mmCIF file with all atom_site columns, C-alpha atoms in Angstrom:
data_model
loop_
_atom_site.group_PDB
_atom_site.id
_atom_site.type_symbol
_atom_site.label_atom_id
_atom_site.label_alt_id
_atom_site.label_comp_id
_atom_site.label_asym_id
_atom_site.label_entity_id
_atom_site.label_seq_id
_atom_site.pdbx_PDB_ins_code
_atom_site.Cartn_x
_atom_site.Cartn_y
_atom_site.Cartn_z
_atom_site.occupancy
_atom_site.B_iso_or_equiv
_atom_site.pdbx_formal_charge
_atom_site.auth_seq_id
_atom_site.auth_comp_id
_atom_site.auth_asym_id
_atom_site.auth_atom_id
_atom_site.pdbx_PDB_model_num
ATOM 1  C CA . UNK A 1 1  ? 43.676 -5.523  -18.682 1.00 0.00 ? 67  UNK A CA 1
ATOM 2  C CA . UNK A 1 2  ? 43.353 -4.973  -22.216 1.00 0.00 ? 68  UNK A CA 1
ATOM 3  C CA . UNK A 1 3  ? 40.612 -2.674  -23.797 1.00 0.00 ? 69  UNK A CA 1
ATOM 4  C CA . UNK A 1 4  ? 38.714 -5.620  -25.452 1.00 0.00 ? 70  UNK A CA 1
ATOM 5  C CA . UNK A 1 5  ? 38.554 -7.501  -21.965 1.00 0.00 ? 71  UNK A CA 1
ATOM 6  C CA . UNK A 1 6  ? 37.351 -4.769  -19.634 1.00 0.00 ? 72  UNK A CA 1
ATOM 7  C CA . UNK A 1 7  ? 34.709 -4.057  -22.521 1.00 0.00 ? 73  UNK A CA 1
ATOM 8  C CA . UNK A 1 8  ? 33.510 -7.378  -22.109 1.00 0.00 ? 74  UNK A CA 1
ATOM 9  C CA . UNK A 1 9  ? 33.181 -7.168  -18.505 1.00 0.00 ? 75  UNK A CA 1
ATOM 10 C CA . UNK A 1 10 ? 31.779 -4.170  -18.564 1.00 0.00 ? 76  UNK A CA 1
ATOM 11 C CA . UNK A 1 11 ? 29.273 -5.644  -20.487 1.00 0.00 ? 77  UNK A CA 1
ATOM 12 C CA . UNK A 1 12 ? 28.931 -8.682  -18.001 1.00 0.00 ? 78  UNK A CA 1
ATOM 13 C CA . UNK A 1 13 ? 28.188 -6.103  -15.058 1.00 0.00 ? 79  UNK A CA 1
ATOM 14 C CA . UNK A 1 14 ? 25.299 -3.963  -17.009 1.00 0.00 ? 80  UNK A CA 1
ATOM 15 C CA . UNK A 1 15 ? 23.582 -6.837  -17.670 1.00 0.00 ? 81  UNK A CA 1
ATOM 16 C CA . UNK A 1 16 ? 23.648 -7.949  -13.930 1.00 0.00 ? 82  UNK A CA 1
ATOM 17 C CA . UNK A 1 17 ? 22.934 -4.753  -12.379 1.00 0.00 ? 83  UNK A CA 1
ATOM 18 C CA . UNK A 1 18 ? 20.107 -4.093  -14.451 1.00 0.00 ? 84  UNK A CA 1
ATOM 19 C CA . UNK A 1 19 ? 18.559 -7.059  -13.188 1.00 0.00 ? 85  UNK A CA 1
ATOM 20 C CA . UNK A 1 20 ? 18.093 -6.004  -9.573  1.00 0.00 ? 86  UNK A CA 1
ATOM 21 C CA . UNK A 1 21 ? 16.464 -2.859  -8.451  1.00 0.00 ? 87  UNK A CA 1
ATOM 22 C CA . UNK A 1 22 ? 16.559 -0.690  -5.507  1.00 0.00 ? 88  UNK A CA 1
ATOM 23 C CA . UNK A 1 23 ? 17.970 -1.992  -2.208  1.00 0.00 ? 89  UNK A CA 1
ATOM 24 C CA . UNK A 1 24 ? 18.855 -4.989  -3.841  1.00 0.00 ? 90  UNK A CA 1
ATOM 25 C CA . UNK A 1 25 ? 21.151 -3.417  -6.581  1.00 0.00 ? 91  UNK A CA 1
ATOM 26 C CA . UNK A 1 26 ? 23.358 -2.287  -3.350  1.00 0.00 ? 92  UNK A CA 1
ATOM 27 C CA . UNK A 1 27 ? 23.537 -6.064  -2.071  1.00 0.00 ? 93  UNK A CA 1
ATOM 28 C CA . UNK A 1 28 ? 24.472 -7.061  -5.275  1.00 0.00 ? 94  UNK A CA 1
ATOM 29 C CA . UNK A 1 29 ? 27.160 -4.336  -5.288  1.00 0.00 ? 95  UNK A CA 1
ATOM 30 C CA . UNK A 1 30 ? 28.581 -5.081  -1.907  1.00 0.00 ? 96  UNK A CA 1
ATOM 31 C CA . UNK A 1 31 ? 29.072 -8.549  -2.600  1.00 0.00 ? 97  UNK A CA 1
ATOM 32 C CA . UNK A 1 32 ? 30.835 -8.296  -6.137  1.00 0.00 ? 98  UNK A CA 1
ATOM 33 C CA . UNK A 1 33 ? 33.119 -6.132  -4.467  1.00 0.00 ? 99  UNK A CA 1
ATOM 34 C CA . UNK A 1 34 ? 33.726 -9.096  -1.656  1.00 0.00 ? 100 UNK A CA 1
ATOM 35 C CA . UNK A 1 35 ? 33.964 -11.411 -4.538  1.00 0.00 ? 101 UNK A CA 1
ATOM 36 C CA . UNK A 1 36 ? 36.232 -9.460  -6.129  1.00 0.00 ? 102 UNK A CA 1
ATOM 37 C CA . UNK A 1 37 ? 38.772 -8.934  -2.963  1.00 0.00 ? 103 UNK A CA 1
ATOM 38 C CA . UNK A 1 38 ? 38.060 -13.555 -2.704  1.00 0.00 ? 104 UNK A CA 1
ATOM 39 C CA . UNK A 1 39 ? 39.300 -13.705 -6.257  1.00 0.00 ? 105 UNK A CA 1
ATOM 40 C CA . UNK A 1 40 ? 42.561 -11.171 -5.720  1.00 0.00 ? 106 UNK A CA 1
ATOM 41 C CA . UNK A 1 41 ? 43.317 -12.883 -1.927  1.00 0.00 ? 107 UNK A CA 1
ATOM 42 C CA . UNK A 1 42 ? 42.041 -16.496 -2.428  1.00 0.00 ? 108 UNK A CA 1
ATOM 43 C CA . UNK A 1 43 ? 44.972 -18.398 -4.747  1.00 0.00 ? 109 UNK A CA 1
ATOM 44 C CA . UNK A 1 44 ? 43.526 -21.539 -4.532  1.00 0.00 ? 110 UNK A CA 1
ATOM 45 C CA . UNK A 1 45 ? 39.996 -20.354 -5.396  1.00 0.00 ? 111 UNK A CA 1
ATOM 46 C CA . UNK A 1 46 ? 41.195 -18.708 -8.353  1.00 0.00 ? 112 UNK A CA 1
ATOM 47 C CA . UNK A 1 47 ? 43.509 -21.473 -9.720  1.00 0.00 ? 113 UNK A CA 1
ATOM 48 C CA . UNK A 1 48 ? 40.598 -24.117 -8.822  1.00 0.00 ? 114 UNK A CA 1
ATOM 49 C CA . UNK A 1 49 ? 38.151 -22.261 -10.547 1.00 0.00 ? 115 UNK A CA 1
ATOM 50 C CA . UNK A 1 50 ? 40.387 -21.727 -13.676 1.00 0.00 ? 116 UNK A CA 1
ATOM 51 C CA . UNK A 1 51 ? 41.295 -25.141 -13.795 1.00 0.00 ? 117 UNK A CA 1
ATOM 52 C CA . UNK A 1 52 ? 39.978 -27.304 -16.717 1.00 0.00 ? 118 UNK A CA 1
ATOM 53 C CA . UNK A 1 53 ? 40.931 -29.972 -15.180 1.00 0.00 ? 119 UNK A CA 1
ATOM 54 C CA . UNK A 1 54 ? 38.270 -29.764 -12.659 1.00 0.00 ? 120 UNK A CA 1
ATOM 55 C CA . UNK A 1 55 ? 35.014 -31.035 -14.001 1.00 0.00 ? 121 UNK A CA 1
ATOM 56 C CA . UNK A 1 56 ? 32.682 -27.895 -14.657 1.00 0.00 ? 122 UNK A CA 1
ATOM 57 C CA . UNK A 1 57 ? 30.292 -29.550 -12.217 1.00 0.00 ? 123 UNK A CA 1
ATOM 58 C CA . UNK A 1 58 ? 32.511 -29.372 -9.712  1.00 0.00 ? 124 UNK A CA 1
ATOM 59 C CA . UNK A 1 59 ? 33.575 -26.045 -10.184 1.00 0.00 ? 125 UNK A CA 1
ATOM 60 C CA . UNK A 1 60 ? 29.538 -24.667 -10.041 1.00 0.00 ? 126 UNK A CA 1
ATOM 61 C CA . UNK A 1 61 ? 29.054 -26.470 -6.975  1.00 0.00 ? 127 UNK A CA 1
ATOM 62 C CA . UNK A 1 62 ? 32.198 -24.260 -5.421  1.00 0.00 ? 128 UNK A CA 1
ATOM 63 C CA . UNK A 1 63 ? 29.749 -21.121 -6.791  1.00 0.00 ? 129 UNK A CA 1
ATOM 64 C CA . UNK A 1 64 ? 26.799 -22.608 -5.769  1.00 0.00 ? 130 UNK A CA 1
ATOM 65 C CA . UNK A 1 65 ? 28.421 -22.585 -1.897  1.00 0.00 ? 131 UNK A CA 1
ATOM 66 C CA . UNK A 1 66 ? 30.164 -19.260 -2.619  1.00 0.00 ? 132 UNK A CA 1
ATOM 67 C CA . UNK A 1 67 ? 27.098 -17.676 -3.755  1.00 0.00 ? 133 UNK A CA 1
ATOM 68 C CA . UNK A 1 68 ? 24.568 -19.550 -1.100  1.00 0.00 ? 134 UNK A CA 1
ATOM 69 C CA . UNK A 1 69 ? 26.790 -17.552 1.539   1.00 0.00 ? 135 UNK A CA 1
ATOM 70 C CA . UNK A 1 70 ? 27.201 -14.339 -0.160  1.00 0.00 ? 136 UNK A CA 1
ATOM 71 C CA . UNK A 1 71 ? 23.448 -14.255 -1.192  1.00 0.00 ? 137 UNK A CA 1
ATOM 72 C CA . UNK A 1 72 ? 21.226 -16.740 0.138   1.00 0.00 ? 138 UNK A CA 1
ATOM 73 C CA . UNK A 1 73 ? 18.558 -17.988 -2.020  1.00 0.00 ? 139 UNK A CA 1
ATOM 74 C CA . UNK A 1 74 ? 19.070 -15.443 -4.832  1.00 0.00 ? 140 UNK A CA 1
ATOM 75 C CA . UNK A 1 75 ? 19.460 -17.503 -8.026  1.00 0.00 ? 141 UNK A CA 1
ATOM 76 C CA . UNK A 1 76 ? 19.978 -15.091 -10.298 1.00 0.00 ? 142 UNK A CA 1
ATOM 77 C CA . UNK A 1 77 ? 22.701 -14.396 -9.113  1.00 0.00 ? 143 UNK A CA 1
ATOM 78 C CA . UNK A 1 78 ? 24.489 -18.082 -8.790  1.00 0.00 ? 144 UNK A CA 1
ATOM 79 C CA . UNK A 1 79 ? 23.562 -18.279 -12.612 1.00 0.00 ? 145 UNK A CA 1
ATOM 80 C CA . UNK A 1 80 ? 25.413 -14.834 -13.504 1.00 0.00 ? 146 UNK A CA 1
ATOM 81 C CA . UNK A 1 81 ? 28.414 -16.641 -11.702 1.00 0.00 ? 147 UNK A CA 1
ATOM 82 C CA . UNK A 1 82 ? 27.936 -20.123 -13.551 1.00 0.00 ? 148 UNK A CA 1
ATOM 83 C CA . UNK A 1 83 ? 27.450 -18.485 -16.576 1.00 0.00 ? 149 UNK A CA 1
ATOM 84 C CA . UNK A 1 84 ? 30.857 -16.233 -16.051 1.00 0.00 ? 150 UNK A CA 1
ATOM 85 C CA . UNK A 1 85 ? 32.660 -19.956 -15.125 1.00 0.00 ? 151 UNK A CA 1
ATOM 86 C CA . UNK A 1 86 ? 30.918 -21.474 -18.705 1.00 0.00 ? 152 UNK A CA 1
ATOM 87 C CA . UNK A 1 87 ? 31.939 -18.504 -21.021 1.00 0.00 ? 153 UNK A CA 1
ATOM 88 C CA . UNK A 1 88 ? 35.637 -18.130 -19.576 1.00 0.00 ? 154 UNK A CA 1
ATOM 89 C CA . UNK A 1 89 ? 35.256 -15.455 -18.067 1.00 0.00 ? 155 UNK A CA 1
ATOM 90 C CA . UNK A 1 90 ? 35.287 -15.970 -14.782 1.00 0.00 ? 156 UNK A CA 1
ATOM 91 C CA . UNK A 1 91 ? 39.033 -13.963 -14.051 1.00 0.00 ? 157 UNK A CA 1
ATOM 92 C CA . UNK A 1 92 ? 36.683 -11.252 -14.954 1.00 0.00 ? 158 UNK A CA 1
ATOM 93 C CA . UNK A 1 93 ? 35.077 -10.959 -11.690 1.00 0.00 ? 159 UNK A CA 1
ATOM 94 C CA . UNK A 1 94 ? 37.167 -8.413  -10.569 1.00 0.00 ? 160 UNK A CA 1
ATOM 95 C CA . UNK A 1 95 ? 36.572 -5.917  -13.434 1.00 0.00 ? 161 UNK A CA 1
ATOM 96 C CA . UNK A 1 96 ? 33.089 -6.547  -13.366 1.00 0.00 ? 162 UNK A CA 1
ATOM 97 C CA . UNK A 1 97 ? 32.720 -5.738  -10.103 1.00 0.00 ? 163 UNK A CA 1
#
């Protein structure tokens, strides 16, 4: 990954964690790192998701199931993940994790 890249990420994953406190910083941890080990296993996830020929509507309703599973009814962070999948930067995930 090149320096400007994992800067950016790193960037991505301040701003998340310093949204959640306590116990719930862990959670949010843990399931990153799941994310992360999706994103590395999963070839079709990450080629759909990276695909701009699926309609970004489409695409956030694949998050909005990912994330429902991962970390039921916590919004933030299904935004953080939409807003990863807007700014290109979803092939991120793993670094910010």
């Amino acid at each position: 990954m090149k320096k400007a890249q994992a800067k950016i990420a790193k960037r991505y994953a301040k701003a998340l964690l310093e949204s959640y406190q306590g116990a719930e910083l862990d959670g949010v941890r843990h399931t990153l790192n799941l994310l992360a080990e999706m994103w590395h296993s999963v070839v079709a996830l990450r080629e759909s998701m990276l695909n701009p020929g699926i309609p970004l509507a489409k695409r956030q309703e694949v998050l909005s199931d990912i994330a429902q599973r991962c970390r039921p009814s916590d919004k933030k962070f299904y935004n953080f993940l939409c807003l990863l999948l807007e700014n290109g930067r979803l092939a991120a995930l793993p670094q910010v994790a």
